[in-house]
């Protein structure tokens, strides 16, 4: 590895490469609006928590093109001076965390400011130019049912954490509807093209169309209102909103409307059939590519300013036919020329996921040609999953294009406690400080939020910390005190740190635990920690004294859920064994397995954060009519279960929510196991494939229209205590095997990222799980 890194450095030196940062200057990008406006906006946010505060915003405070804030208490008043509005709010949250031991998180917050105010006299300079936030999928997995107030609160959270670069909520489909009409598409064609709200991220990337649609005009109007208000708020804070640009994908109707236009087919995505997959791709040399691209940019920026940075992902998990280096090169040139002709200061923001997803389509020479087709410094790369699968060495610091070190962490918004806090506490600093590094910032890029907040909190601190946290045990102890308002859980968090938050493998983490898997006897559960550590953490929480905050209650539920999830995995292993025993033993193991699922349901029902209502009810509230409400609710239920009309990506976005356990996960396991037991009692061969088919039409498809009644709820702490006593010490349960795919320090390796469950499913005819080396073929 050392020789490889040295070769990268030598290559950069020999090429005389220097990064052009004139277009990525926060001093310019974050000062679209005056200091006075940013100051007032920051003060309005801070005043929600503290009145005796004075805020001053002055861009002269920028240090080497990086945000700065200073904090000082004088005569019982907090004085905040900052380079931008977002830096001022960031500084306030820094004060809350470090000096007042408070926390403002996604789902919970605890703000108790001492009086008199704790003394402070400190200046903090950001480590990087940018702190980025969002994945293109987050809009669908977490934000889809949000209204303006939800977005406003979240932008305030972004500012509190110093995020200065983020995807803007843009009414893309409203803009496209107007453009498509101008280009001659009928209303029926437009309805056939747009997906439902929950699947818009994949419509935009050219993966699917139509599924879950159509979109009513009221949706367009709501999204346009959100865009106008939230983008304006981002500018007022000195935050850089990233707008989308045209990526080349167009509706199928173009084939009839423009018979002489060169249009390419797109390969099937995740087994969707021709009714819903796929769209067409315009030849990048067609004049229409630029024409349509400019029409789109004009529409989405109408009535607002622009942040000069545009996100475009032309080949995200898709292959355009015919595929060639020439095609990707011309596409890169056309995209950049389109945005730069509309905006002379434009920068292209690109996720690196298309290179990682299928490395066979992207040999090194092709990636280099694609990236260097854009002028140096006019493309900003998101190294999307640096915490597990960094790619900046593979692509030689992106051949001179600047990049952001990102933590993806979560796929599909799934629940399950995990993370590698040791890695994010070290690697980001090492990469930043390397000679000839083209890293310009850090980023959070989860597909879904509202889980594992501790990992994100630590990652965000790397934006200002000068080096790694020296003692992570002490850090998580402080984290818990900020979150709970008590200091009695230090031991519990040390156990969490050494167990669930000590994941260091290359395995694909997709939330696919036994409880949320399609029933099968071919699953291979695994873990990277001991169950005893997890139950010791649970004991440390539920038997601690003086802790009684929303964050504490939330975490008690979460840790109990995790402990039961582990036990269910263990019980499944026994199920797979005992089905070859006698009927009585098999029936007993089934009963205990389903009993654990019932206990999980009961603990989840004690807290609204773990109920389906916030997701489904929000979807229905977005709908202005009864028929729209029906389709929106169908969208919301399908995405978290079947993900497609035929279960194309079943359980990808699975959620361990109370009602899902009650109405979906437990019934399908119960049905499957009932068929297996019946076959055993009849001395017949168990037909797993047909049993799964019965589960599909009796449980999975039925769930889309099942009435979801509210579930009874007990007291969280007393129930968690009872469940600990019931499940902490259970005989005849072995710890799950530790089957981590280890990193090779001499040669980084990444797994092929497909939807085939090759790494944790036992196949009848075992398939080869391909490992792609750091250096794919040239």
XYZ file of C-alpha atoms in Angstrom:
778
model
C 0.000 0.000 0.000
C 2.810 2.397 0.867
C 4.416 1.915 -2.552
C 1.047 2.466 -4.186
C 0.495 5.741 -2.343
C 4.001 6.880 -3.246
C 3.268 6.128 -6.886
C 0.156 8.327 -6.698
C 2.176 11.181 -5.240
C 4.849 10.717 -7.896
C 2.207 10.757 -10.597
C 0.726 14.004 -9.281
C 4.143 15.626 -9.008
C 5.242 14.545 -12.493
C 2.056 15.907 -14.016
C 2.587 19.246 -12.332
C -1.007 19.050 -11.188
C -2.429 21.747 -8.962
C -6.073 22.047 -8.023
C -7.933 25.083 -9.271
C -9.979 26.181 -6.250
C -11.214 29.494 -7.623
C -14.673 28.015 -8.224
C -14.840 26.261 -4.867
C -14.266 29.259 -2.666
C -16.683 29.418 0.304
C -15.927 33.130 0.705
C -17.764 33.639 -2.582
C -20.252 30.799 -2.409
C -21.458 31.472 1.139
C -21.919 35.223 0.821
C -24.698 35.429 -1.753
C -26.722 37.405 0.795
C -25.477 40.183 3.030
C -23.910 39.670 6.470
C -26.854 41.531 7.996
C -29.389 39.051 6.587
C -27.284 36.079 7.654
C -26.832 37.587 11.101
C -30.568 38.087 11.617
C -31.360 34.583 10.358
C -28.773 32.994 12.643
C -29.998 35.007 15.623
C -33.599 33.911 14.983
C -32.529 30.271 15.252
C -30.316 30.760 18.296
C -32.987 32.805 20.088
C -35.230 29.736 20.180
C -32.844 28.403 22.822
C -31.136 31.434 24.393
C -32.106 35.104 24.625
C -29.048 36.727 26.176
C -26.877 36.261 23.111
C -25.318 38.657 20.626
C -24.451 37.580 17.088
C -22.169 39.282 14.598
C -21.550 37.948 11.093
C -18.578 39.301 9.186
C -16.991 37.502 6.181
C -13.656 39.074 7.048
C -13.352 36.319 9.660
C -12.871 33.618 7.013
C -9.494 31.983 7.550
C -7.846 30.494 4.482
C -11.285 30.156 2.856
C -12.694 28.295 5.843
C -15.540 29.203 8.199
C -14.634 30.606 11.609
C -16.579 31.317 14.784
C -15.538 32.846 18.081
C -17.344 32.515 21.412
C -17.000 34.771 24.443
C -19.088 35.389 27.538
C -19.175 38.911 28.936
C -21.376 40.069 31.808
C -23.543 36.978 31.579
C -24.088 37.297 27.811
C -22.819 35.030 25.055
C -21.148 36.843 22.148
C -20.822 34.954 18.867
C -18.776 36.322 15.979
C -18.676 34.292 12.796
C -17.761 34.376 9.119
C -21.288 33.366 8.020
C -24.712 32.769 9.450
C -24.236 29.002 9.372
C -20.924 29.385 11.213
C -22.670 31.445 13.908
C -25.324 28.776 14.480
C -22.615 26.122 14.393
C -20.713 28.018 17.045
C -23.799 28.157 19.250
C -24.281 24.382 19.036
C -20.580 23.928 19.803
C -21.185 25.943 22.968
C -24.271 23.895 23.842
C -22.419 20.609 23.463
C -19.069 21.466 25.029
C -20.016 23.916 27.766
C -23.678 23.162 28.527
C -23.728 19.405 27.863
C -26.800 19.583 25.602
C -27.801 17.796 22.428
C -30.003 18.627 19.450
C -30.351 15.451 17.388
C -32.636 14.224 14.601
C -35.390 12.691 16.701
C -34.710 13.985 20.215
C -33.207 17.016 21.834
C -32.201 18.056 25.306
C -31.334 21.726 25.835
C -30.868 22.799 29.440
C -28.628 25.874 29.588
C -27.097 26.645 33.009
C -27.541 30.033 34.639
C -25.257 31.859 34.830
C -23.841 30.939 31.448
C -20.634 28.891 31.505
C -17.605 31.029 30.668
C -16.073 30.670 27.248
C -13.360 32.428 25.244
C -12.582 30.329 22.189
C -12.017 30.595 18.454
C -12.682 27.631 16.167
C -11.548 27.398 12.540
C -13.125 24.771 10.296
C -10.712 22.096 9.107
C -12.020 22.123 5.549
C -13.787 24.317 3.072
C -16.916 22.176 3.037
C -19.168 20.141 5.324
C -21.528 18.281 2.984
C -24.836 16.522 3.680
C -27.240 14.114 1.917
C -27.352 11.261 -0.537
C -29.573 11.499 -3.616
C -31.656 8.680 -2.082
C -32.260 10.450 1.246
C -34.974 12.516 -0.421
C -37.037 9.366 -0.906
C -36.069 7.236 2.081
C -36.405 9.954 4.733
C -37.634 13.315 3.439
C -40.364 12.368 0.983
C -43.362 13.134 3.224
C -41.940 16.307 4.778
C -43.722 19.619 4.674
C -42.165 23.079 4.918
C -41.948 23.085 8.723
C -40.179 19.715 8.716
C -37.663 21.010 6.222
C -37.162 24.239 8.140
C -36.348 22.332 11.323
C -33.931 20.117 9.473
C -32.098 23.009 7.840
C -31.725 24.483 11.306
C -30.218 21.167 12.448
C -27.848 21.347 9.482
C -26.755 24.825 10.493
C -26.306 23.768 14.120
C -23.808 21.213 12.855
C -21.952 23.513 10.506
C -23.155 21.970 7.250
C -22.539 24.536 4.517
C -23.129 22.422 1.403
C -26.296 20.354 0.914
C -28.736 19.154 -1.710
C -31.605 21.606 -1.960
C -35.205 20.359 -1.896
C -36.104 21.155 -5.488
C -39.430 20.649 -7.243
C -37.798 18.738 -10.085
C -40.906 17.027 -11.416
C -42.834 20.312 -11.477
C -40.096 21.745 -13.674
C -39.980 18.672 -15.884
C -43.772 18.670 -16.337
C -43.609 22.183 -17.763
C -40.670 21.267 -20.009
C -42.264 18.059 -21.255
C -45.386 19.951 -22.258
C -43.266 22.435 -24.183
C -41.564 19.535 -25.963
C -44.873 18.032 -27.047
C -45.573 15.327 -24.490
C -49.234 14.720 -23.744
C -50.649 14.704 -20.225
C -51.074 10.937 -20.482
C -47.415 10.553 -21.459
C -46.350 12.634 -18.476
C -48.519 10.602 -16.098
C -47.074 7.400 -17.516
C -43.560 8.676 -16.854
C -43.622 10.032 -13.300
C -43.366 7.572 -10.425
C -45.113 8.031 -7.113
C -43.500 10.257 -4.460
C -41.657 7.445 -2.646
C -39.728 6.438 -5.775
C -38.756 9.778 -7.298
C -35.050 9.406 -6.517
C -34.849 6.465 -8.934
C -36.992 8.126 -11.584
C -34.488 10.992 -11.573
C -31.556 8.602 -12.024
C -33.198 6.803 -14.928
C -33.728 3.530 -13.042
C -37.536 3.312 -13.153
C -40.604 5.178 -14.340
C -44.366 5.098 -13.667
C -44.284 2.832 -10.595
C -46.469 4.242 -7.784
C -47.636 7.177 -9.908
C -49.042 9.374 -11.173
C -48.145 12.652 -9.488
C -51.034 15.077 -8.991
C -50.624 18.807 -9.574
C -50.990 19.342 -5.825
C -47.693 17.471 -5.331
C -45.927 19.821 -7.720
C -47.420 22.845 -5.965
C -46.346 21.592 -2.515
C -42.808 20.882 -3.645
C -42.516 24.248 -5.344
C -43.580 25.966 -2.141
C -41.019 23.974 -0.145
C -38.300 24.856 -2.660
C -39.029 28.579 -2.547
C -38.996 28.767 1.241
C -36.226 26.339 2.115
C -33.745 27.352 -0.559
C -34.287 30.931 0.575
C -33.537 29.905 4.164
C -30.345 28.160 3.081
C -29.125 31.295 1.318
C -30.015 33.433 4.334
C -27.779 31.262 6.494
C -24.854 31.348 4.080
C -25.429 27.704 3.191
C -24.733 26.525 -0.367
C -27.784 24.811 -1.902
C -26.905 22.230 -4.547
C -29.333 22.203 -7.476
C -29.869 19.235 -9.809
C -28.935 19.405 -13.486
C -29.939 17.318 -16.508
C -28.274 13.882 -16.600
C -29.377 12.700 -20.056
C -32.278 10.440 -19.061
C -35.598 11.135 -20.787
C -39.084 9.545 -20.965
C -39.882 6.751 -23.388
C -42.339 9.024 -25.150
C -39.365 10.815 -26.720
C -39.003 7.899 -29.128
C -42.319 8.814 -30.753
C -42.079 12.582 -30.364
C -38.539 12.794 -31.759
C -38.162 9.870 -34.221
C -34.938 11.274 -35.662
C -33.211 11.774 -32.303
C -30.508 9.298 -31.307
C -31.760 7.652 -28.111
C -30.155 4.776 -26.257
C -31.771 2.049 -24.174
C -30.896 1.602 -20.511
C -30.308 -1.870 -19.068
C -32.771 -3.406 -16.625
C -32.406 -2.220 -13.037
C -33.050 -4.632 -10.144
C -35.302 -6.950 -12.119
C -38.003 -4.374 -12.897
C -39.860 -5.423 -16.034
C -40.473 -3.309 -19.127
C -43.649 -1.798 -17.707
C -41.623 0.169 -15.169
C -38.053 0.017 -16.436
C -36.278 1.777 -17.978
C -36.099 5.226 -19.493
C -34.111 6.361 -22.521
C -30.804 8.219 -22.716
C -30.073 10.982 -25.214
C -26.890 10.695 -27.205
C -24.719 13.398 -25.582
C -23.695 14.684 -29.023
C -27.327 15.443 -29.881
C -28.011 19.224 -29.775
C -31.141 18.393 -27.749
C -28.946 17.258 -24.843
C -27.815 20.810 -24.193
C -31.137 22.364 -25.158
C -33.091 20.285 -22.656
C -30.406 20.704 -20.017
C -30.591 24.478 -20.292
C -34.377 24.435 -20.201
C -34.237 22.473 -16.946
C -31.699 24.765 -15.275
C -33.736 27.794 -16.286
C -36.901 26.285 -14.808
C -35.498 25.181 -11.458
C -33.636 28.412 -10.796
C -36.485 30.689 -11.857
C -37.204 33.186 -9.105
C -34.200 32.230 -7.013
C -30.450 32.511 -6.997
C -28.092 29.601 -7.528
C -25.367 28.136 -5.373
C -23.180 27.530 -8.479
C -22.823 23.830 -7.619
C -24.971 21.287 -9.471
C -25.463 17.586 -8.846
C -25.532 15.203 -11.811
C -25.259 11.394 -11.766
C -25.719 10.133 -15.337
C -24.901 6.448 -14.835
C -25.990 5.607 -11.298
C -26.481 1.808 -11.199
C -27.349 1.752 -14.907
C -25.640 0.867 -18.149
C -26.533 2.686 -21.344
C -26.496 0.688 -24.585
C -24.159 0.838 -26.407
C -21.691 1.277 -23.545
C -18.278 2.729 -24.371
C -15.549 5.047 -23.155
C -16.495 7.446 -25.928
C -20.088 7.598 -24.618
C -19.087 8.414 -21.047
C -16.519 10.957 -22.215
C -18.979 12.784 -24.450
C -21.579 12.686 -21.668
C -19.192 14.327 -19.240
C -18.331 17.026 -21.743
C -21.971 17.719 -22.589
C -23.076 17.913 -18.960
C -20.326 20.303 -17.995
C -20.673 22.512 -21.054
C -24.420 22.731 -20.426
C -24.127 23.888 -16.819
C -21.134 26.162 -17.501
C -22.843 27.884 -20.430
C -25.790 28.630 -18.166
C -23.590 29.524 -15.175
C -20.005 30.597 -15.873
C -19.039 29.671 -12.290
C -20.673 26.231 -12.314
C -19.158 23.246 -10.524
C -20.372 19.688 -11.070
C -20.992 17.646 -7.881
C -20.703 13.921 -8.604
C -21.290 10.847 -6.430
C -18.616 8.220 -7.072
C -21.178 5.443 -6.628
C -21.452 4.635 -10.323
C -17.766 3.634 -10.361
C -18.099 1.513 -7.195
C -21.396 -0.178 -8.033
C -20.059 -2.011 -11.062
C -16.307 -1.725 -11.428
C -16.323 -3.956 -14.497
C -18.047 -1.148 -16.384
C -15.518 1.345 -15.084
C -11.893 0.312 -15.642
C -9.351 2.867 -14.482
C -8.709 4.413 -17.886
C -12.425 4.994 -18.425
C -12.840 6.646 -15.027
C -9.835 8.867 -15.679
C -11.103 9.927 -19.082
C -14.538 10.683 -17.617
C -13.194 12.773 -14.716
C -10.567 14.649 -16.717
C -13.095 15.570 -19.404
C -14.127 18.329 -16.985
C -11.668 21.153 -16.267
C -9.682 20.796 -13.089
C -11.512 22.186 -10.080
C -14.871 22.298 -11.879
C -15.932 18.903 -10.551
C -16.307 18.019 -6.873
C -16.433 14.277 -6.098
C -18.275 12.696 -3.208
C -16.209 9.696 -2.085
C -19.503 8.320 -0.923
C -18.510 5.548 1.490
C -15.043 6.487 2.698
C -15.583 4.918 6.122
C -15.804 1.436 4.605
C -14.835 1.566 0.948
C -12.667 4.625 0.193
C -11.852 5.058 -3.489
C -9.592 8.131 -3.573
C -6.409 6.028 -3.675
C -7.806 3.773 -6.370
C -8.458 6.779 -8.596
C -5.247 8.610 -7.646
C -6.967 11.374 -5.727
C -9.538 11.518 -8.531
C -6.844 12.496 -10.978
C -6.596 15.941 -9.443
C -10.302 16.699 -9.025
C -11.165 17.694 -5.428
C -13.252 15.329 -3.332
C -15.142 15.106 -0.045
C -14.498 12.290 2.469
C -17.991 10.957 3.166
C -19.604 8.570 5.608
C -22.503 6.725 3.991
C -23.171 4.275 6.838
C -26.864 3.592 6.226
C -28.659 2.015 3.281
C -32.413 2.374 2.829
C -33.038 3.994 6.211
C -32.886 0.561 7.857
C -32.670 0.141 11.638
C -29.920 -1.751 13.399
C -27.136 -0.485 15.666
C -23.769 -0.545 13.940
C -20.855 1.616 12.912
C -17.090 1.819 12.922
C -16.323 4.690 15.231
C -12.645 3.806 15.352
C -12.297 4.255 11.594
C -14.085 7.567 11.343
C -12.105 8.779 14.346
C -8.833 8.163 12.518
C -9.016 7.844 8.748
C -10.587 11.206 7.995
C -7.696 13.006 9.706
C -5.079 10.848 7.991
C -6.565 11.540 4.574
C -6.881 15.265 5.208
C -3.251 15.561 6.249
C -1.708 13.510 3.463
C 0.682 15.136 1.045
C -1.033 16.035 -2.236
C -4.447 15.127 -0.891
C -7.268 16.649 -2.927
C -9.719 16.352 -0.025
C -11.735 19.542 0.492
C -14.226 18.497 3.143
C -16.143 15.892 5.077
C -19.683 14.718 4.423
C -22.617 12.707 5.697
C -24.212 10.704 2.885
C -26.713 8.259 4.453
C -29.528 6.905 2.309
C -31.754 7.307 5.360
C -31.545 9.106 8.693
C -33.037 8.601 12.187
C -30.746 5.816 13.398
C -27.336 5.521 15.095
C -27.060 9.229 15.825
C -23.891 8.734 17.867
C -21.938 7.781 14.736
C -23.036 10.911 12.894
C -22.328 13.108 15.897
C -18.735 11.880 16.055
C -18.307 12.278 12.310
C -19.551 15.869 12.410
C -16.978 16.737 15.048
C -14.193 15.842 12.621
C -15.050 19.114 10.894
C -13.425 21.082 13.719
C -11.300 18.681 15.779
C -7.568 19.053 15.134
C -7.025 15.327 15.520
C -8.713 12.086 16.552
C -10.511 11.811 19.865
C -7.868 10.451 22.242
C -10.275 8.407 24.367
C -13.451 7.198 22.658
C -14.691 5.658 25.912
C -14.650 9.114 27.474
C -16.212 10.625 24.360
C -19.229 8.279 24.368
C -19.625 8.902 28.097
C -19.830 12.632 27.404
C -22.167 11.976 24.470
C -24.549 10.062 26.746
C -24.479 12.809 29.367
C -25.386 15.419 26.754
C -28.169 13.221 25.433
C -29.588 12.012 28.749
C -28.808 14.724 31.278
C -27.225 12.182 33.599
C -23.798 10.594 33.930
C -24.850 7.122 35.040
C -24.514 5.266 31.725
C -20.768 5.380 31.085
C -20.359 1.624 31.507
C -23.275 0.884 29.191
C -21.783 3.009 26.448
C -18.364 1.428 26.803
C -20.021 -1.895 26.042
C -21.817 -0.407 23.029
C -18.544 1.039 21.793
C -16.765 -2.313 21.981
C -19.664 -4.217 20.403
C -22.141 -2.735 17.920
C -20.001 0.340 17.207
C -16.836 -1.660 16.572
C -17.694 -2.939 13.091
C -14.569 -3.075 10.923
C -15.417 -5.347 8.012
C -16.167 -4.933 4.328
C -19.468 -6.822 4.604
C -22.459 -5.093 3.063
C -24.564 -3.694 5.887
C -28.140 -3.438 4.633
C -30.226 -3.991 7.770
C -31.031 -7.535 6.697
C -31.291 -9.297 10.020
C -33.357 -12.474 10.356
C -36.354 -10.655 11.777
C -36.678 -8.553 8.611
C -35.592 -11.168 6.079
C -37.956 -13.078 3.825
C -38.477 -16.417 5.567
C -36.011 -19.051 4.442
C -33.919 -21.839 5.912
C -30.910 -20.674 3.878
C -30.031 -17.521 5.839
C -26.639 -17.353 7.519
C -26.774 -14.954 10.487
C -23.491 -13.437 11.601
C -22.257 -10.718 13.910
C -19.060 -8.906 14.782
C -19.592 -8.745 18.553
C -20.624 -10.882 21.524
C -24.201 -10.940 22.762
C -22.983 -10.619 26.367
C -21.508 -7.193 25.625
C -24.809 -6.041 24.198
C -26.829 -7.315 27.161
C -24.326 -5.730 29.558
C -24.962 -2.435 27.763
C -28.708 -2.935 28.139
C -28.294 -3.696 31.838
C -26.232 -0.537 32.275
C -29.016 1.538 30.752
C -32.143 0.155 32.362
C -30.666 -0.082 35.840
C -29.047 3.359 35.832
C -30.526 5.977 38.116
C -31.584 9.583 37.476
C -31.839 9.197 33.686
C -35.222 10.230 32.328
C -35.089 12.155 29.049
C -36.503 11.538 25.600
C -33.067 10.545 24.328
C -32.619 8.052 27.147
C -36.021 6.440 26.576
C -35.343 6.275 22.837
C -32.023 4.515 23.399
C -33.442 2.043 25.916
C -35.925 0.969 23.253
C -33.220 0.831 20.607
C -30.780 -1.240 22.648
C -33.552 -3.607 23.778
C -34.606 -3.967 20.148
C -31.000 -4.713 19.172
C -30.629 -7.309 21.920
C -33.820 -9.060 20.834
C -32.715 -8.841 17.212
C -29.549 -10.722 18.171
C -31.521 -13.334 20.129
C -33.854 -13.847 17.163
C -30.831 -14.468 14.930
C -29.585 -17.051 17.443
C -32.991 -18.703 17.732
C -33.130 -18.907 13.956
C -29.896 -20.891 13.969
C -31.595 -23.347 16.338
C -34.659 -23.411 14.090
C -32.543 -24.420 11.121
C -31.072 -27.247 13.205
C -34.222 -28.373 15.029
C -36.294 -28.779 11.887
C -34.358 -32.019 11.452
C -35.213 -33.077 15.018
C -38.562 -34.433 16.168
C -41.816 -32.503 15.816
C -42.092 -31.547 19.477
C -38.631 -29.971 19.574
C -39.182 -28.148 16.281
C -42.539 -26.795 17.466
C -40.998 -25.614 20.747
C -38.214 -23.753 18.925
C -40.765 -22.111 16.617
C -42.775 -20.931 19.623
C -39.733 -19.406 21.276
C -38.633 -17.738 18.027
C -42.033 -16.080 17.511
C -42.198 -15.158 21.199
C -39.010 -13.134 20.824
C -40.571 -11.304 17.884
C -43.624 -10.520 20.015
C -41.359 -9.080 22.699
C -39.640 -6.939 20.095
C -43.013 -5.664 18.925
C -44.000 -4.787 22.488
C -40.867 -2.773 23.291
C -41.072 -0.897 19.985
C -44.709 0.012 20.675
C -43.664 2.014 23.735
C -42.037 4.806 21.684
C -43.377 6.780 18.728
C -39.936 6.856 17.099
C -40.328 3.124 16.464
C -43.867 3.139 15.097
C -45.012 3.137 11.502
C -47.480 5.963 12.090
C -45.013 8.787 11.556
C -44.253 7.403 8.091
C -47.680 6.334 6.858
C -49.659 9.141 8.496
C -47.302 11.756 7.091
C -47.865 10.308 3.638
C -51.629 10.552 4.002
C -51.407 14.112 5.336
C -49.594 15.174 2.169
C -52.592 14.184 0.057
C -55.328 16.713 -0.708
C -57.899 14.140 -1.879
C -59.038 10.661 -0.886
C -57.676 9.074 -4.056
C -54.299 10.787 -3.594
C -54.251 9.603 0.011
C -54.740 6.036 -1.176
C -51.822 6.217 -3.627
C -49.518 8.021 -1.200
C -50.188 5.446 1.502
C -49.568 2.649 -1.002
C -46.247 4.317 -1.844
C -45.268 4.535 1.791
C -46.120 0.911 2.578
C -44.600 -0.546 -0.567
C -41.247 1.210 -0.231
C -40.565 -0.262 3.218
C -41.658 -3.782 2.243
C -41.839 -5.088 -1.338
C -40.160 -2.083 -3.036
C -41.767 -2.688 -6.357
C -44.917 -4.231 -7.822
C -43.430 -7.738 -7.688
C -41.113 -7.403 -4.730
C -38.148 -6.441 -6.898
C -36.118 -5.176 -3.927
C -38.003 -6.796 -1.066
C -36.953 -5.610 2.398
C -34.215 -3.277 1.141
C -35.730 -0.381 3.103
C -36.956 -2.606 5.942
C -37.883 -0.950 9.241
C -38.029 -2.543 12.677
C -41.186 -0.685 13.655
C -43.840 -2.085 16.004
C -46.667 -2.378 13.493
C -44.382 -3.932 10.895
C -43.416 -6.648 13.346
C -47.084 -7.221 14.219
C -48.654 -7.109 10.759
C -45.791 -8.100 8.466
C -42.588 -9.694 9.787
C -44.051 -11.968 12.452
C -47.027 -13.150 10.336
C -44.834 -14.084 7.402
C -42.431 -16.045 9.616
C -45.396 -17.670 11.389
C -46.948 -18.667 8.061
C -43.682 -20.006 6.692
C -42.911 -22.010 9.833
C -46.456 -23.348 10.038
C -46.067 -24.780 6.537
C -42.680 -26.242 7.480
C -44.076 -27.828 10.646
C -47.076 -29.221 8.799
C -44.806 -30.785 6.199
C -42.765 -32.373 8.974
C -45.855 -33.723 10.722
C -47.036 -35.228 7.410
C -43.579 -36.636 6.770
C -43.460 -34.687 3.498
C -40.598 -32.796 1.864
C -40.791 -29.113 2.708
C -41.084 -26.974 -0.455
C -39.469 -23.697 0.546
C -40.066 -21.917 -2.732
C -43.801 -22.551 -2.684
C -43.961 -21.698 1.021
C -42.455 -18.324 0.176
C -45.055 -17.880 -2.541
C -47.800 -18.457 0.056
C -46.130 -15.866 2.308
C -46.078 -13.438 -0.612
C -49.799 -13.434 -1.312
C -51.134 -14.071 2.208
C -48.931 -11.626 4.120
C -46.655 -9.403 2.041
C -49.105 -8.282 -0.621
C -51.956 -8.160 1.885
C -49.985 -5.753 4.091
C -50.350 -2.993 1.493
C -54.042 -2.642 2.386
C -54.214 -4.060 5.922
C -55.724 -1.736 8.529
C -52.961 -0.792 10.942
C -54.566 -0.459 14.346
C -52.604 1.123 17.186
C -50.882 -1.358 19.459
C -51.021 -1.407 23.268
C -47.973 0.089 24.951
C -46.400 -0.575 28.353
C -43.948 1.546 30.302
C -40.632 1.470 28.452
C -38.287 1.020 31.410
C -40.313 -1.607 33.256
C -40.862 -3.624 30.071
C -37.187 -3.364 29.085
C -36.230 -4.550 32.573
C -38.523 -7.559 32.279
C -37.189 -8.402 28.837
C -33.624 -8.174 30.072
C -34.391 -10.659 32.819
C -36.155 -12.907 30.330
C -33.535 -12.918 27.573
C -30.151 -11.978 29.033
C -29.340 -15.494 30.214
C -30.755 -18.119 27.880
C -29.326 -21.598 27.560
C -28.537 -23.422 24.356
C -27.844 -20.270 22.336
C -24.381 -19.876 20.864
C -23.001 -16.512 19.856
C -23.316 -15.813 16.157
C -20.253 -16.556 14.038
C -17.957 -13.642 13.316
C -17.645 -13.759 9.536
C -16.185 -10.345 8.825
C -14.612 -9.721 5.458
C -11.381 -8.151 6.593
C -9.594 -5.293 4.925
C -6.209 -6.015 3.407
C -3.867 -3.159 4.325
C -1.712 -3.926 1.301
C -4.534 -4.030 -1.197
C -7.899 -2.504 -0.569
C -10.831 -4.644 -1.660
C -14.501 -3.861 -2.170
C -17.459 -6.139 -2.611
C -19.478 -6.108 -5.764
C -22.543 -4.159 -4.682
C -25.582 -5.872 -6.127
C -28.947 -6.821 -4.732
C -28.068 -10.518 -4.819
C -27.701 -11.857 -1.294
C -24.555 -13.782 -2.004
C -22.799 -13.047 1.272
C -25.382 -14.251 3.767
C -27.651 -16.691 1.925
C -26.848 -20.363 1.464
C -27.595 -21.142 -2.169
C -28.568 -24.580 -3.452
C -25.886 -24.051 -6.054
C -23.455 -21.710 -4.296
C -22.435 -18.805 -6.466
C -19.092 -17.081 -6.373
C -19.078 -13.800 -4.498
C -16.761 -11.691 -6.594
C -14.282 -9.451 -4.858
C -13.177 -6.523 -6.957
C -9.578 -5.505 -6.293
C -8.602 -1.910 -5.756
C -7.220 -1.794 -9.269
C -9.841 -3.045 -11.729
C -8.674 -3.809 -15.226
C -7.363 -0.912 -17.226
